[in-house]
């Protein structure tokens, strides 16, 4: 939306493109602005770039300021803080692409250290920017790291050992790959040649809106629904979720857009079979449908009963099931639990907690209703009475079940710690204490 605003205001060129091409006029203007603002040493252009992606949209120029002489400082009074930050990024990158290379002086010093375990080589790296070049505008983290004056052979002679001022052992462990974020997912789509710049945002929105992933912070975390759908497609329709299939589809759609292929014939071949699509989607579904089981995720076997423990997809949320299910053999999957954290021990504990929680802990003396401690997808909670299902009147729509009063337990409290007295106090909230003495 920020890019759209900048485009509509005439500050940048069309932004739905991944082209790397600048017009001759833009490159000429870049040379003038660079020379005027930084000096002639900073310009050795014009510089031309080519995309490695054959799917790149080259119909438009690269995203750039419409007038490079319009620096971020000159238009700052007319833009919001966020829009200015985006414009500054675009201006800096465009200018950097046409500026001279930076020149860095790099030094490496090796220290040979003798220990009781043998000799070791320690290395210190230093670098100094002797000419900034494009780093003058690029958002680079390059910093000078100056080494002290030192000579080859220093510390070799007797009594000349280099003094060790500080030693800090650091333990490093291999970390698992980070989860996809929206940015890293777009980067992967670009690498695989899937989609176009205009389709990236809708693609990410669709997988979130359909509940295939949850966004936690910046990470896109796959849900149990997403895992189930992915496994179904991989096991029964693998050719349609293959990256090469997607790339071929992109090529076919491009040929349709360019008038080289008839769209109706293409769709007919895709659904009914012909050409590069094998038997066709229609017959593929008809043949695979009987082989597709109800979507479940296996967790393991209960060591006591030998019954399988699985995750099933409910109407509103996934749940654990042991054996054939039924009372005492099911439990909601905690909302915070992700697929990679799934374990047999955790599933059995949730089932046992649910079975215990369904037991009545007492009766409310005022209403005469039973008080329960239950386990839900958001954790344990107390409940006053059971769900009441009103009787349907003849010829009228059935009324919705009346939910009983419920209250979640505090984070530091377990279901085993709940007493009837505490539960009744907790269920009485919120309650009116009186009127404010000043405001009434």
mmCIF file of N, CA, C and O in Angstrom, residues 298-302 305-310 321-325 329 344 348 351:
data_model
loop_
_atom_site.group_PDB
_atom_site.id
_atom_site.type_symbol
_atom_site.label_atom_id
_atom_site.label_comp_id
_atom_site.label_asym_id
_atom_site.label_seq_id
_atom_site.Cartn_x
_atom_site.Cartn_y
_atom_site.Cartn_z
ATOM 1 N N UNK A 298 -0.667 -39.631 12.613
ATOM 2 C CA UNK A 298 -0.309 -40.652 13.595
ATOM 3 C C UNK A 298 0.666 -40.075 14.619
ATOM 4 O O UNK A 298 1.608 -39.374 14.265
ATOM 5 N N UNK A 299 0.406 -40.377 15.903
ATOM 6 C CA UNK A 299 1.287 -39.927 16.976
ATOM 7 C C UNK A 299 2.097 -41.105 17.519
ATOM 8 O O UNK A 299 3.288 -40.982 17.800
ATOM 9 N N UNK A 300 1.460 -42.266 17.667
ATOM 10 C CA UNK A 300 2.134 -43.456 18.202
ATOM 11 C C UNK A 300 1.123 -44.396 18.802
ATOM 12 O O UNK A 300 -0.095 -44.212 18.674
ATOM 13 N N UNK A 301 1.601 -45.436 19.493
ATOM 14 C CA UNK A 301 0.728 -46.421 20.142
ATOM 15 C C UNK A 301 0.849 -46.285 21.652
ATOM 16 O O UNK A 301 1.952 -46.141 22.201
ATOM 17 N N UNK A 302 -0.300 -46.343 22.338
ATOM 18 C CA UNK A 302 -0.325 -46.309 23.799
ATOM 19 C C UNK A 302 0.411 -47.546 24.325
ATOM 20 O O UNK A 302 0.016 -48.680 24.025
ATOM 21 N N UNK A 305 -2.212 -49.897 26.458
ATOM 22 C CA UNK A 305 -3.324 -50.579 25.786
ATOM 23 C C UNK A 305 -2.962 -51.065 24.387
ATOM 24 O O UNK A 305 -3.662 -51.916 23.824
ATOM 25 N N UNK A 306 -1.896 -50.509 23.808
ATOM 26 C CA UNK A 306 -1.529 -50.866 22.438
ATOM 27 C C UNK A 306 -2.375 -50.174 21.389
ATOM 28 O O UNK A 306 -2.181 -50.383 20.188
ATOM 29 N N UNK A 307 -3.328 -49.333 21.823
ATOM 30 C CA UNK A 307 -4.199 -48.655 20.871
ATOM 31 C C UNK A 307 -3.469 -47.480 20.210
ATOM 32 O O UNK A 307 -2.663 -46.796 20.847
ATOM 33 N N UNK A 308 -3.759 -47.221 18.928
ATOM 34 C CA UNK A 308 -3.096 -46.102 18.250
ATOM 35 C C UNK A 308 -3.601 -44.758 18.769
ATOM 36 O O UNK A 308 -4.790 -44.608 19.081
ATOM 37 N N UNK A 309 -2.710 -43.800 18.863
ATOM 38 C CA UNK A 309 -3.063 -42.429 19.238
ATOM 39 C C UNK A 309 -2.831 -41.550 18.007
ATOM 40 O O UNK A 309 -1.763 -41.577 17.411
ATOM 41 N N UNK A 310 -3.862 -40.785 17.631
ATOM 42 C CA UNK A 310 -3.795 -39.970 16.416
ATOM 43 C C UNK A 310 -4.292 -38.554 16.699
ATOM 44 O O UNK A 310 -4.874 -38.288 17.757
ATOM 45 N N UNK A 321 -7.037 -38.493 19.709
ATOM 46 C CA UNK A 321 -7.963 -39.618 19.866
ATOM 47 C C UNK A 321 -7.165 -40.892 20.097
ATOM 48 O O UNK A 321 -6.205 -41.178 19.382
ATOM 49 N N UNK A 322 -7.594 -41.653 21.095
ATOM 50 C CA UNK A 322 -6.979 -42.958 21.384
ATOM 51 C C UNK A 322 -7.961 -44.048 20.982
ATOM 52 O O UNK A 322 -9.126 -44.019 21.393
ATOM 53 N N UNK A 323 -7.479 -44.983 20.176
ATOM 54 C CA UNK A 323 -8.339 -46.073 19.732
ATOM 55 C C UNK A 323 -9.529 -45.554 18.944
ATOM 56 O O UNK A 323 -9.402 -44.736 18.035
ATOM 57 N N UNK A 324 -10.721 -46.012 19.340
ATOM 58 C CA UNK A 324 -11.956 -45.609 18.654
ATOM 59 C C UNK A 324 -12.534 -44.314 19.206
ATOM 60 O O UNK A 324 -13.588 -43.860 18.764
ATOM 61 N N UNK A 325 -11.863 -43.727 20.193
ATOM 62 C CA UNK A 325 -12.356 -42.471 20.753
ATOM 63 C C UNK A 325 -13.400 -42.708 21.823
ATOM 64 O O UNK A 325 -13.387 -43.730 22.510
ATOM 65 N N UNK A 329 -11.163 -40.875 26.006
ATOM 66 C CA UNK A 329 -10.163 -41.214 25.000
ATOM 67 C C UNK A 329 -9.929 -40.094 23.976
ATOM 68 O O UNK A 329 -9.365 -40.342 22.909
ATOM 69 N N UNK A 344 4.030 -38.524 21.719
ATOM 70 C CA UNK A 344 3.098 -39.497 22.285
ATOM 71 C C UNK A 344 2.851 -39.205 23.759
ATOM 72 O O UNK A 344 1.711 -39.258 24.231
ATOM 73 N N UNK A 348 -0.860 -38.416 25.406
ATOM 74 C CA UNK A 348 -1.460 -39.247 26.452
ATOM 75 C C UNK A 348 -1.755 -38.438 27.715
ATOM 76 O O UNK A 348 -2.789 -38.637 28.371
ATOM 77 N N UNK A 351 -4.924 -36.511 27.099
ATOM 78 C CA UNK A 351 -6.112 -37.385 27.169
ATOM 79 C C UNK A 351 -6.446 -37.719 28.615
ATOM 80 O O UNK A 351 -7.616 -37.689 29.025
#
